Short mmCIF file of C-alpha atoms in Angstrom, two decimals:
data_model
loop_
_atom_site.label_atom_id
_atom_site.label_comp_id
_atom_site.label_asym_id
_atom_site.label_seq_id
_atom_site.Cartn_x
_atom_site.Cartn_y
_atom_site.Cartn_z
CA MET N 3 27.68 2.73 -16.77
CA ALA N 4 27.08 0.45 -13.72
CA THR N 5 30.26 -1.22 -12.30
CA THR N 6 30.67 -4.22 -9.94
CA LYS N 7 32.05 -3.19 -6.39
CA SER N 8 32.00 -6.57 -4.73
CA SER N 9 30.26 -9.84 -4.71
CA ARG N 10 29.08 -12.85 -2.49
CA GLY N 11 28.06 -16.17 -3.07
CA PHE N 12 25.19 -18.16 -1.94
CA ASN N 13 24.44 -21.83 -1.73
CA ALA N 14 21.58 -23.93 -2.40
CA SER N 15 21.17 -24.39 1.72
CA GLY N 16 20.10 -21.12 1.91
CA SER N 17 23.10 -19.43 3.35
CA SER N 18 26.00 -17.27 1.71
CA SER N 19 29.28 -17.65 1.48
CA PRO N 20 31.79 -14.99 1.02
CA SER N 21 34.02 -14.69 -2.02
CA SER N 22 37.53 -13.98 -1.77
CA SER N 23 37.15 -10.39 -2.13
CA SER N 24 34.56 -9.61 0.56
CA GLU N 25 34.66 -9.95 4.05
CA THR N 26 32.13 -10.51 6.78
CA THR N 27 29.83 -7.52 7.61
CA PRO N 28 27.83 -6.80 10.91
CA LEU N 29 24.52 -8.43 10.94
CA LEU N 30 22.46 -5.44 11.64
CA LYS N 31 21.87 -2.87 8.95
CA ALA N 32 20.56 -0.09 10.92
CA THR N 33 21.73 3.30 12.55
CA ALA N 34 21.50 3.76 16.04
CA THR N 35 19.67 6.94 15.96
CA VAL N 36 16.77 8.61 13.18
CA SER N 37 18.49 12.30 13.63
CA THR N 38 21.65 11.67 11.80
CA GLU N 39 21.66 12.53 7.98
CA GLU N 40 25.19 10.54 7.32
CA VAL N 41 24.62 7.08 6.59
CA ASP N 42 27.43 4.42 8.03
CA GLU N 43 28.10 2.25 4.99
CA GLU N 44 30.26 -0.39 6.85
CA GLU N 45 27.44 -0.73 9.59
CA GLN N 46 24.39 -0.98 6.81
CA ASP N 47 25.85 -2.89 4.01
CA GLU N 48 25.03 -6.64 4.54
CA ASP N 49 25.47 -9.35 2.24
CA GLY N 50 22.29 -10.31 0.53
CA LEU N 51 20.54 -6.99 1.31
CA ALA N 52 20.28 -3.84 -0.88
CA PRO N 53 23.28 -1.83 -0.56
CA VAL N 54 22.60 1.56 1.06
CA GLU N 55 22.80 4.82 -0.87
CA SER N 56 24.68 7.29 0.96
CA VAL N 57 23.33 10.11 -1.38
CA ASN N 58 19.70 9.46 -2.48
CA PRO N 59 19.56 9.85 -6.14
CA LEU N 60 15.68 10.89 -6.11
CA GLY N 61 16.72 14.04 -4.13
CA LYS N 62 15.05 15.33 -1.00
CA GLU N 63 11.92 16.69 -2.08
CA VAL N 64 9.15 15.53 0.59
CA ASN N 65 8.56 17.66 3.54
CA LEU N 66 5.68 17.51 6.57
CA LEU N 67 2.96 19.03 3.98
CA THR N 68 3.92 16.65 1.09
CA ALA N 69 4.01 13.50 3.17
CA PHE N 70 0.70 14.46 4.76
CA MET N 71 -0.47 14.92 1.14
CA LEU N 72 0.64 11.75 0.06
CA ASN N 73 -1.10 9.85 2.87
CA ILE N 74 -4.42 11.77 2.63
CA GLY N 75 -4.33 11.45 -1.37
CA GLN N 76 -3.87 7.69 -1.29
CA ILE N 77 -6.56 7.29 1.46
CA THR N 78 -9.28 9.36 -0.25
CA GLY N 79 -9.80 7.31 -3.26
CA SER N 80 -13.16 5.99 -4.06
CA GLY N 81 -13.77 3.91 -1.19
CA ILE N 82 -15.55 6.19 0.96
CA TYR N 83 -18.38 6.75 -1.88
CA ALA N 84 -18.40 2.97 -2.30
CA VAL N 85 -17.93 0.89 0.67
CA PRO N 86 -20.47 2.04 3.38
CA GLY N 87 -23.56 0.34 1.51
CA VAL N 88 -21.58 -2.89 1.33
CA ILE N 89 -20.69 -2.90 5.06
CA LEU N 90 -24.36 -1.92 6.19
CA ASN N 91 -25.48 -4.46 4.44
CA SER N 92 -23.24 -6.92 6.34
CA VAL N 93 -23.50 -5.97 9.75
CA GLY N 94 -27.21 -4.90 9.57
CA SER N 95 -27.48 -1.66 11.60
CA VAL N 96 -26.49 1.90 11.64
CA GLY N 97 -24.76 1.78 14.80
CA MET N 98 -22.66 -1.16 13.67
CA LEU N 99 -22.06 0.90 10.61
CA LEU N 100 -20.84 4.05 12.46
CA SER N 101 -18.55 1.83 14.90
CA TYR N 102 -16.52 0.52 12.20
CA TRP N 103 -15.47 3.68 11.18
CA VAL N 104 -13.90 4.35 14.93
CA VAL N 105 -12.59 1.11 15.42
CA THR N 106 -10.88 0.43 12.20
CA PRO N 107 -8.51 3.79 12.54
CA VAL N 108 -7.65 2.53 15.95
CA PHE N 109 -5.99 -0.38 14.48
CA ALA N 110 -4.47 1.60 11.66
CA PHE N 111 -2.69 3.71 14.35
CA ALA N 112 -1.26 1.05 16.01
CA GLY N 113 0.19 -0.04 12.71
CA LEU N 114 1.48 3.48 12.32
CA MET N 115 3.15 3.04 15.85
CA LEU N 116 4.52 -0.28 14.33
CA TYR N 117 5.88 1.29 11.04
CA SER N 118 7.63 4.03 13.10
CA GLU N 119 9.43 1.73 15.13
CA LEU N 120 10.82 -0.04 12.11
CA ALA N 121 11.46 3.14 9.94
CA SER N 122 13.64 4.41 13.01
CA MET N 123 15.87 1.47 12.72
CA PHE N 124 16.29 2.18 8.70
CA PRO N 125 15.61 5.89 8.54
CA HIS N 126 17.60 6.32 5.19
CA ARG N 127 15.73 3.48 3.20
CA SER N 128 12.34 4.03 1.09
CA GLY N 129 10.00 1.21 0.36
CA ALA N 130 8.47 0.62 3.59
CA GLU N 131 7.32 -3.22 3.71
CA VAL N 132 10.34 -4.23 1.32
CA VAL N 133 13.04 -2.92 3.66
CA TYR N 134 11.12 -4.47 6.99
CA LEU N 135 10.98 -7.66 5.59
CA GLU N 136 14.36 -7.73 3.92
CA GLN N 137 15.83 -7.12 7.35
CA ALA N 138 13.76 -9.17 9.41
CA TYR N 139 14.26 -12.15 7.60
CA PRO N 140 17.56 -12.69 5.70
CA HIS N 141 17.83 -16.32 6.18
CA PRO N 142 16.98 -18.33 4.01
CA ARG N 143 18.52 -16.04 1.62
CA PHE N 144 15.83 -14.36 -0.83
CA LEU N 145 12.96 -16.44 0.54
CA VAL N 146 10.65 -13.74 1.89
CA SER N 147 12.20 -10.82 -0.29
CA THR N 148 11.33 -12.97 -3.41
CA SER N 149 7.98 -13.98 -2.41
CA PHE N 150 6.83 -10.29 -1.27
CA ALA N 151 8.61 -9.03 -4.55
CA VAL N 152 6.40 -11.04 -6.78
CA ILE N 153 3.25 -10.27 -5.02
CA ALA N 154 4.15 -6.24 -5.17
CA ILE N 155 4.88 -6.31 -9.16
CA LEU N 156 1.96 -8.65 -9.67
CA THR N 157 -0.57 -6.43 -7.78
CA SER N 158 1.11 -3.10 -8.57
CA PHE N 159 -0.99 -2.02 -11.38
CA SER N 160 -3.68 0.92 -11.12
CA ALA N 161 -6.25 -0.65 -13.37
CA SER N 162 -9.24 -0.26 -10.97
CA ASN N 163 -8.89 3.60 -10.20
CA ALA N 164 -8.50 4.11 -13.61
CA ILE N 165 -11.39 2.35 -14.85
CA VAL N 166 -13.61 3.81 -12.11
CA PHE N 167 -12.16 7.16 -13.14
CA ALA N 168 -13.24 6.42 -16.85
CA GLN N 169 -16.91 5.50 -15.92
CA TYR N 170 -17.25 8.34 -13.88
CA PHE N 171 -15.83 10.85 -15.93
CA LEU N 172 -17.60 9.83 -18.81
CA THR N 173 -20.88 9.92 -16.79
CA SER N 174 -20.36 13.26 -15.90
CA MET N 175 -19.58 14.69 -19.32
CA ASN N 176 -22.67 12.78 -20.48
CA VAL N 177 -20.77 10.40 -22.93
CA PRO N 178 -22.10 7.14 -23.43
CA ILE N 179 -19.85 4.35 -21.73
CA THR N 180 -18.77 2.05 -24.35
CA ASP N 181 -16.04 -0.71 -24.06
CA PHE N 182 -14.10 1.56 -26.47
CA SER N 183 -14.86 5.13 -24.54
CA GLN N 184 -13.84 3.61 -21.16
CA THR N 185 -10.51 1.99 -22.48
CA VAL N 186 -9.74 5.01 -24.10
CA THR N 187 -9.96 7.46 -21.15
CA ALA N 188 -8.66 5.04 -18.69
CA LEU N 189 -5.38 4.46 -20.71
CA THR N 190 -5.26 8.23 -21.04
CA MET N 191 -5.52 8.80 -17.36
CA VAL N 192 -2.92 6.36 -16.50
CA THR N 193 -0.62 7.81 -19.08
CA ILE N 194 -0.93 11.41 -17.92
CA THR N 195 -0.29 10.29 -14.11
CA VAL N 196 2.19 7.70 -14.48
CA GLY N 197 4.00 9.90 -17.08
CA ILE N 198 4.17 12.78 -14.45
CA VAL N 199 5.61 10.44 -11.88
CA GLY N 200 8.32 8.83 -14.61
CA VAL N 201 9.51 12.29 -15.66
CA SER N 202 9.57 14.72 -12.62
CA THR N 203 9.62 13.81 -9.02
CA LYS N 204 9.22 17.48 -7.97
CA GLY N 205 6.12 17.66 -10.54
CA SER N 206 4.57 14.56 -9.47
CA LEU N 207 4.74 15.74 -5.70
CA ARG N 208 3.12 18.91 -6.81
CA LEU N 209 0.42 17.60 -8.46
CA VAL N 210 -0.23 14.96 -5.51
CA ASN N 211 -0.56 18.39 -3.42
CA ILE N 212 -2.87 20.12 -5.60
CA ILE N 213 -5.42 17.58 -6.38
CA THR N 214 -5.52 16.27 -2.56
CA PHE N 215 -6.46 20.00 -1.83
CA PHE N 216 -9.32 19.68 -3.69
CA LYS N 217 -10.29 16.35 -2.82
CA VAL N 218 -10.11 17.29 0.93
CA ILE N 219 -12.63 20.37 -0.04
CA SER N 220 -15.05 17.97 -1.78
CA LEU N 221 -14.95 15.61 1.20
CA CYS N 222 -15.73 18.43 3.99
CA PHE N 223 -18.41 19.71 1.29
CA ILE N 224 -20.10 16.24 1.97
CA VAL N 225 -19.47 16.54 5.80
CA GLY N 226 -21.32 20.12 5.58
CA SER N 227 -23.91 18.90 3.71
CA GLY N 228 -24.74 16.34 6.29
CA PHE N 229 -24.72 19.03 9.00
CA ALA N 230 -27.22 21.01 6.63
CA VAL N 231 -29.49 17.60 6.36
CA LEU N 232 -29.31 17.09 10.44
CA ALA N 233 -30.16 20.81 10.76
CA GLY N 234 -33.09 20.59 8.78
CA LEU N 235 -32.09 23.11 6.06
CA THR N 236 -32.54 20.87 3.33
CA ARG N 237 -35.35 18.76 1.61
CA ILE N 238 -34.70 15.63 3.85
CA ALA N 239 -37.68 15.25 5.89
CA GLU N 240 -36.93 13.24 8.95
CA PRO N 241 -33.07 13.30 9.09
CA TRP N 242 -32.88 11.86 12.63
CA ALA N 243 -35.27 8.79 12.00
CA ALA N 244 -32.27 6.41 11.40
CA PHE N 245 -30.59 7.28 14.68
CA GLU N 246 -33.53 6.67 16.87
CA ASP N 247 -32.84 2.81 17.21
CA PRO N 248 -29.36 2.61 15.60
CA TRP N 249 -28.67 -0.92 16.80
CA LYS N 250 -31.94 -2.49 15.26
CA GLY N 251 -30.89 -5.25 12.85
CA THR N 252 -27.38 -5.85 13.97
CA ARG N 253 -25.75 -9.07 12.53
CA THR N 254 -22.93 -10.75 14.46
CA ASN N 255 -22.13 -13.48 12.11
CA PRO N 256 -18.31 -13.54 12.12
CA ASN N 257 -18.13 -13.83 8.09
CA ALA N 258 -20.30 -10.67 7.84
CA LEU N 259 -18.22 -8.76 10.59
CA ALA N 260 -15.36 -9.80 8.71
CA THR N 261 -16.54 -8.48 5.08
CA ALA N 262 -17.39 -5.31 6.92
CA PHE N 263 -13.95 -4.82 8.65
CA VAL N 264 -12.12 -5.69 5.20
CA LYS N 265 -13.91 -2.87 3.48
CA SER N 266 -13.35 -0.32 5.62
CA HIS N 267 -9.78 -1.79 6.16
CA HIS N 268 -9.34 -0.84 2.45
CA THR N 269 -11.11 2.60 2.67
CA PHE N 270 -8.14 3.35 5.39
CA VAL N 271 -5.51 2.12 3.09
CA GLY N 272 -2.78 4.55 2.40
CA TRP N 273 -2.07 6.00 5.78
CA HIS N 274 1.50 4.61 5.88
CA ASN N 275 2.22 5.65 2.00
CA ALA N 276 4.92 8.31 3.24
CA PHE N 277 6.95 5.62 4.83
CA ASN N 278 7.53 4.62 1.14
CA VAL N 279 9.50 7.58 0.44
CA LEU N 280 11.33 8.01 3.87
CA GLY N 281 14.66 8.23 2.01
CA GLU N 282 13.58 11.50 0.31
CA VAL N 283 12.36 13.40 3.31
CA ARG N 284 13.99 16.49 4.20
CA GLY N 285 15.72 17.33 7.72
CA ARG N 286 17.48 15.57 10.11
CA ASP N 287 14.77 13.42 11.58
CA PRO N 288 12.78 11.92 8.52
CA VAL N 289 11.24 9.42 10.76
CA ARG N 290 9.36 11.95 13.09
CA THR N 291 8.42 13.89 10.11
CA VAL N 292 6.73 10.86 8.48
CA ARG N 293 5.20 9.89 11.89
CA LYS N 294 3.70 13.38 12.31
CA ALA N 295 2.24 13.21 8.85
CA SER N 296 0.57 9.95 8.86
CA GLY N 297 -0.70 10.64 12.23
CA LEU N 298 -2.36 13.93 11.35
CA SER N 299 -3.77 12.13 7.93
CA LEU N 300 -5.18 9.43 9.86
CA ALA N 301 -6.69 11.77 12.35
CA VAL N 302 -8.02 14.43 9.45
CA THR N 303 -9.63 11.25 7.37
CA THR N 304 -10.98 9.35 10.49
CA VAL N 305 -13.15 12.71 11.18
CA LEU N 306 -14.03 13.47 7.70
CA PHE N 307 -15.15 9.61 6.92
CA PHE N 308 -17.05 9.07 10.34
CA PHE N 309 -19.32 12.38 9.46
CA ILE N 310 -19.81 11.48 5.99
CA ASN N 311 -21.29 8.17 7.19
CA VAL N 312 -23.51 10.26 9.32
CA ALA N 313 -24.52 12.52 6.09
CA TYR N 314 -25.27 9.33 4.41
CA VAL N 315 -27.55 7.96 7.19
CA ALA N 316 -29.41 11.01 7.91
CA ALA N 317 -30.28 11.69 4.07
CA VAL N 318 -30.60 8.31 2.92
CA PRO N 319 -33.10 5.68 4.50
CA ALA N 320 -31.30 2.63 5.91
CA GLU N 321 -32.74 0.32 3.68
CA ASP N 322 -31.88 2.22 0.61
CA ILE N 323 -28.25 2.19 1.68
CA ARG N 324 -28.21 -1.54 2.16
CA ASN N 325 -29.64 -2.05 -1.36
CA SER N 326 -27.47 0.77 -2.76
CA GLY N 327 -24.24 -1.57 -3.19
CA GLN N 328 -21.40 1.02 -4.19
CA LEU N 329 -23.72 3.85 -5.27
CA VAL N 330 -24.64 5.16 -1.63
CA ALA N 331 -23.03 8.31 -2.33
CA VAL N 332 -25.04 8.78 -5.66
CA LEU N 333 -28.14 8.58 -3.46
CA PHE N 334 -26.86 10.88 -1.03
CA PHE N 335 -26.57 13.43 -3.48
CA GLN N 336 -29.67 12.93 -5.58
CA LYS N 337 -31.88 13.24 -2.19
CA VAL N 338 -29.98 16.21 -1.04
CA PHE N 339 -29.39 18.14 -4.34
CA GLY N 340 -31.72 16.52 -6.82
CA GLU N 341 -31.31 14.22 -9.83
CA ARG N 342 -29.04 16.83 -11.89
CA PHE N 343 -26.79 17.64 -9.26
CA GLY N 344 -26.46 13.92 -8.58
CA THR N 345 -25.56 12.63 -11.91
CA LYS N 346 -23.10 15.61 -12.72
CA VAL N 347 -21.13 16.93 -9.81
CA PHE N 348 -20.98 13.66 -7.95
CA PRO N 349 -19.05 11.77 -10.83
CA LEU N 350 -16.73 14.57 -11.00
CA LEU N 351 -15.88 14.01 -7.42
CA VAL N 352 -15.13 10.57 -7.77
CA ALA N 353 -13.10 10.88 -10.93
CA LEU N 354 -11.19 13.44 -9.28
CA SER N 355 -10.29 10.98 -6.20
CA CYS N 356 -9.66 8.45 -8.42
CA PHE N 357 -7.17 10.72 -10.57
CA GLY N 358 -5.66 11.98 -7.48
CA ASN N 359 -4.33 8.70 -6.36
CA ILE N 360 -1.01 8.51 -8.27
CA THR N 361 1.08 5.98 -6.67
CA VAL N 362 4.53 7.69 -6.24
CA GLY N 363 5.08 5.26 -3.19
CA GLN N 364 4.48 2.15 -5.51
CA ALA N 365 7.33 2.99 -7.66
CA ARG N 366 9.65 3.39 -4.78
CA ILE N 367 8.61 -0.25 -3.59
CA ILE N 368 9.54 -1.44 -7.14
CA ARG N 369 12.60 0.27 -7.08
CA GLU N 370 13.65 -1.44 -3.60
CA VAL N 371 12.54 -4.80 -4.87
CA ALA N 372 14.97 -4.05 -7.84
CA ARG N 373 17.92 -3.03 -5.90
CA GLN N 374 17.79 -6.24 -3.92
CA GLY N 375 18.31 -7.73 -7.38
CA LEU N 376 15.10 -9.76 -7.58
CA LEU N 377 14.20 -8.20 -10.88
CA PRO N 378 15.63 -8.88 -14.41
CA CYS N 379 18.14 -5.92 -15.27
CA PRO N 380 18.35 -4.61 -11.56
CA ALA N 381 20.63 -1.66 -12.81
CA PHE N 382 17.58 -0.38 -14.91
CA PHE N 383 15.18 -0.63 -12.57
CA ALA N 384 17.06 1.13 -9.87
CA SER N 385 18.63 3.73 -12.15
CA THR N 386 17.41 7.35 -11.67
CA GLU N 387 18.23 8.39 -15.18
CA PRO N 388 17.70 10.67 -17.07
CA PHE N 389 15.08 12.55 -15.27
CA GLY N 390 16.28 11.79 -11.82
CA THR N 391 13.10 9.78 -11.02
CA PRO N 392 12.56 5.83 -10.93
CA LEU N 393 11.57 5.60 -14.68
CA GLY N 394 12.04 1.75 -14.79
CA PRO N 395 9.84 1.01 -12.15
CA VAL N 396 7.08 3.65 -13.48
CA ALA N 397 7.51 2.02 -17.15
CA LEU N 398 6.93 -1.29 -15.51
CA LYS N 399 3.78 -0.53 -13.60
CA TYR N 400 2.55 1.47 -16.81
CA PHE N 401 2.87 -1.84 -18.88
CA LEU N 402 1.27 -4.08 -16.10
CA THR N 403 -1.81 -1.46 -15.59
CA VAL N 404 -2.32 -1.48 -19.72
CA ILE N 405 -2.32 -5.26 -19.71
CA VAL N 406 -4.89 -5.41 -16.91
CA ILE N 407 -7.06 -2.63 -18.38
CA LEU N 408 -7.03 -4.19 -22.04
CA ALA N 409 -7.49 -7.89 -20.78
CA VAL N 410 -9.87 -7.87 -17.62
CA PRO N 411 -13.55 -6.89 -18.15
CA ALA N 412 -14.22 -3.59 -16.58
CA ARG N 413 -16.94 -4.91 -14.26
CA ASP N 414 -14.77 -7.62 -12.74
CA ALA N 415 -11.50 -5.32 -12.47
CA PHE N 416 -11.93 -3.56 -9.15
CA ASN N 417 -13.21 -6.43 -7.23
CA PHE N 418 -10.40 -8.56 -8.62
CA VAL N 419 -7.63 -6.30 -7.61
CA LEU N 420 -8.78 -5.18 -4.31
CA ASP N 421 -9.45 -9.00 -3.07
CA LEU N 422 -6.88 -10.72 -4.71
CA ALA N 423 -4.18 -8.21 -3.38
CA SER N 424 -5.42 -7.76 0.14
CA TYR N 425 -5.22 -11.21 1.43
CA PRO N 426 -1.66 -12.22 0.47
CA ASN N 427 -0.51 -8.80 1.64
CA LEU N 428 -2.03 -9.60 5.10
CA ILE N 429 0.25 -12.45 5.32
CA PHE N 430 3.40 -10.24 4.62
CA GLN N 431 1.85 -7.54 7.25
CA ILE N 432 1.82 -10.45 10.04
CA ALA N 433 5.25 -11.57 9.16
CA MET N 434 6.38 -7.93 9.35
CA ILE N 435 4.75 -7.58 12.91
CA VAL N 436 6.65 -10.40 14.23
CA GLY N 437 9.80 -9.29 12.34
CA VAL N 438 9.70 -6.21 14.81
CA TRP N 439 10.28 -8.37 17.66
CA ILE N 440 13.00 -10.43 15.97
CA LEU N 441 14.90 -7.32 15.42
CA ARG N 442 14.76 -5.62 18.62
CA LYS N 443 16.44 -8.92 19.91
CA ARG N 444 18.77 -9.05 17.03
CA ARG N 445 19.60 -5.21 17.86
CA ALA N 446 20.02 -6.26 21.38
CA ASP N 447 22.61 -8.97 20.99
CA SER N 448 24.42 -7.08 18.63
CA GLY N 449 25.03 -4.31 21.30
CA HIS N 450 22.86 -1.67 19.41
CA PRO N 451 20.65 0.41 21.72
CA PRO N 452 16.65 0.32 21.41
CA SER N 453 15.08 1.84 18.53
CA PRO N 454 14.40 5.42 19.46
CA LEU N 455 10.70 5.16 18.54
CA GLN N 456 10.58 1.77 20.22
CA THR N 457 6.58 1.42 20.36
CA HIS N 458 4.68 -0.20 23.28
CA ASN N 459 3.70 -4.11 22.60
CA GLY N 460 0.14 -3.33 23.09
CA PHE N 461 0.01 -1.63 19.95
CA VAL N 462 1.85 -4.42 17.96
CA ILE N 463 -0.33 -6.77 19.50
CA ALA N 464 -3.47 -5.05 18.69
CA TYR N 465 -2.24 -4.50 15.10
CA LEU N 466 -1.35 -8.40 14.72
CA LEU N 467 -4.64 -9.49 16.30
CA SER N 468 -6.38 -7.00 13.32
CA CYS N 469 -4.48 -8.72 10.62
CA ILE N 470 -5.22 -12.33 11.90
CA ALA N 471 -8.97 -11.61 12.26
CA LEU N 472 -8.64 -10.32 8.59
CA LEU N 473 -7.07 -13.59 7.44
CA VAL N 474 -9.38 -16.11 9.43
CA LEU N 475 -12.73 -14.57 9.79
CA PRO N 476 -13.69 -14.67 6.02
CA TRP N 477 -13.39 -18.48 6.20
CA VAL N 478 -16.45 -18.59 8.27
CA PRO N 479 -19.61 -19.69 6.47
CA PRO N 480 -21.57 -16.54 5.78
CA GLU N 481 -25.53 -16.21 6.65
CA PRO N 482 -28.02 -17.18 3.73
CA GLY N 483 -28.13 -14.38 1.45
CA HIS N 484 -25.29 -12.67 2.79
CA GLY N 485 -22.44 -14.22 1.17
CA ASP N 486 -19.52 -12.62 -0.37
CA VAL N 487 -16.94 -13.60 -3.03
CA SER N 488 -13.82 -12.74 -0.79
CA PHE N 489 -13.58 -16.39 0.34
CA TRP N 490 -12.53 -17.61 -3.07
CA TYR N 491 -10.20 -14.79 -3.40
CA CYS N 492 -8.50 -16.12 -0.06
CA VAL N 493 -7.98 -19.40 -1.80
CA ALA N 494 -6.58 -17.59 -5.15
CA GLY N 495 -4.11 -15.41 -2.49
CA LEU N 496 -3.02 -18.44 -0.83
CA GLY N 497 -2.35 -19.95 -4.12
CA LEU N 498 -0.41 -17.09 -5.17
CA ILE N 499 1.74 -17.32 -2.21
CA ALA N 500 2.24 -20.95 -2.54
CA ALA N 501 3.47 -20.29 -5.98
CA CYS N 502 6.02 -17.81 -4.70
CA GLY N 503 7.40 -20.64 -2.65
CA LEU N 504 7.67 -22.85 -5.66
CA TYR N 505 9.37 -20.29 -7.57
CA TYR N 506 11.76 -19.79 -4.75
CA VAL N 507 12.76 -23.50 -4.52
CA VAL N 508 13.22 -23.83 -8.12
CA TRP N 509 14.99 -20.91 -8.69
CA ILE N 510 17.22 -20.71 -5.83
CA ILE N 511 17.69 -24.43 -4.57
CA LEU N 512 17.11 -27.03 -7.37
CA LEU N 513 18.53 -24.92 -10.48
CA PRO N 514 21.92 -24.11 -8.78
CA LYS N 515 22.12 -27.61 -7.62
CA TRP N 516 21.25 -29.50 -10.89
CA GLY N 517 23.16 -26.93 -12.82
CA GLY N 518 26.51 -26.88 -10.59
CA TYR N 519 26.68 -22.94 -9.66
CA GLU N 520 26.29 -20.76 -6.89
CA ILE N 521 24.35 -17.32 -7.22
CA VAL N 522 26.52 -14.51 -6.57
CA GLU N 523 25.72 -11.17 -5.54
CA GLU N 524 27.39 -8.02 -7.09
CA VAL N 525 26.97 -4.50 -6.04
CA GLN N 526 26.64 -1.98 -8.84
CA GLU N 527 27.44 1.64 -8.69
CA GLN N 528 25.68 3.82 -11.15
CA GLU N 529 25.70 7.68 -12.00
CA GLY N 530 23.78 9.95 -9.91
CA GLY N 531 24.57 7.63 -6.78
CA ALA N 532 22.18 4.78 -7.38
CA ARG N 533 23.23 1.38 -6.06
CA ASN N 534 21.84 -2.25 -6.59
CA THR N 535 22.77 -5.78 -6.29
CA LYS N 536 22.90 -7.99 -9.39
CA LEU N 537 22.39 -11.97 -9.08
CA VAL N 538 24.63 -13.79 -11.54
CA ARG N 539 25.75 -17.27 -11.62
CA ARG N 540 29.13 -18.29 -10.54
CA TYR N 541 30.00 -22.23 -11.60
CA LYS N 542 31.92 -24.31 -9.45
CA VAL N 543 35.33 -25.56 -10.81
CA TYR N 544 36.17 -29.09 -10.27
CA THR N 545 39.71 -30.13 -10.26
CA SER N 546 40.91 -33.94 -10.01
#
């Protein structure tokens, strides 16, 4: 049973006003070092921010290996099998194609340094961006948090992975792909994976480890096959032909470069997944554990992805890659191993990659949003009863995924989810990057020492420039015949952000003003150590 601990008012102007039962608490909600296990509640609890849980109700099941596997499992989805053909069609040359698989992880590493610094300020909080944005932008109260919460919830479904899994699994089983068979297979996959996350934290993490291990083995198999092609051990007649003039046909149109960057960037998404479970990491220095795991996962996938692209180029003519769309890996397997192998084994590899993307981290993001009080029935979504798992967020994710699978045409689902989700998230990434400078100044002003993992400004600026480029370049008109639909998803993404702002103005400013009440934040305690904020109305009492 949740019980109220304290409350604090919030007026329409965006500032908070203490109730009679509470006192002003320190501005900075952080610890001075990353190595301590204990949480200083008096130092960390601040009005309007999710209350710190001194004992993590989800347990401490994440070690270095699990954190590494969480990142690898999220990165190695269907992207490496699908996007190289799209990239080559955009940039025109093999040299540019391979360059993207070297440059993109450099920017990802800069982002890793940024996340490490932010995590070291709040080493006992899961949820990553939820926490960092909450801390950097406490005023106007709820504005940034509410906007991010809406985007995070609406894009939390896994419909695209489920549909891709269904298509490739049915193909490998030689079952005709119909609307019914695809929908049933996709819903079965979602039910199994989401159910495991909802019933057992330890079981879901172990499943991630097992599936990710086989995914890495399959990627290593493709790399090894590529080396065999280059060594002349396969049926490919001229494996080095594409490398003789690698820069031939290069296009430098900003829209083409942006399209390629968006696709390669998407392929590496997941390198920071372990930061979402930071509060569940074992040991006295969880941030350094997660940073090490993220760095290792990024290094491993960089090497694998680069040489997989080398394998594609060696085995498949460049013109075929350009025209392959999202099927370049199918062409690779068919040309190297024959038609039967390409239609049986490859679909299973892609299906395994999609099945392995069990979104453990996403459930933690939704739970942290609930702990801020920004979801209805926050106690339900913050609770870890009865299985010691985030069952409420998992159920919400499942519900949204089922709706999308049933409502969105399968052909449109993948591109819709990818493009619509990526653009508004870039805006929050930029806000988070600027936020690190805000938090540094706030720490200095409040007498706290610098973050123990403070990164060089060069990394921060590099990551900022990459995000700005991803926001701006898609607006440049494409070359004739090389258009991309992402422009319209940019418009839709900005519209979604604007809708979040409108929702905030109505919910936080206008309704309280018209209704004669203020929003009060009540901290609720639950069994198992879970804590959350609940937003309630407190009507003003007028005396004559």
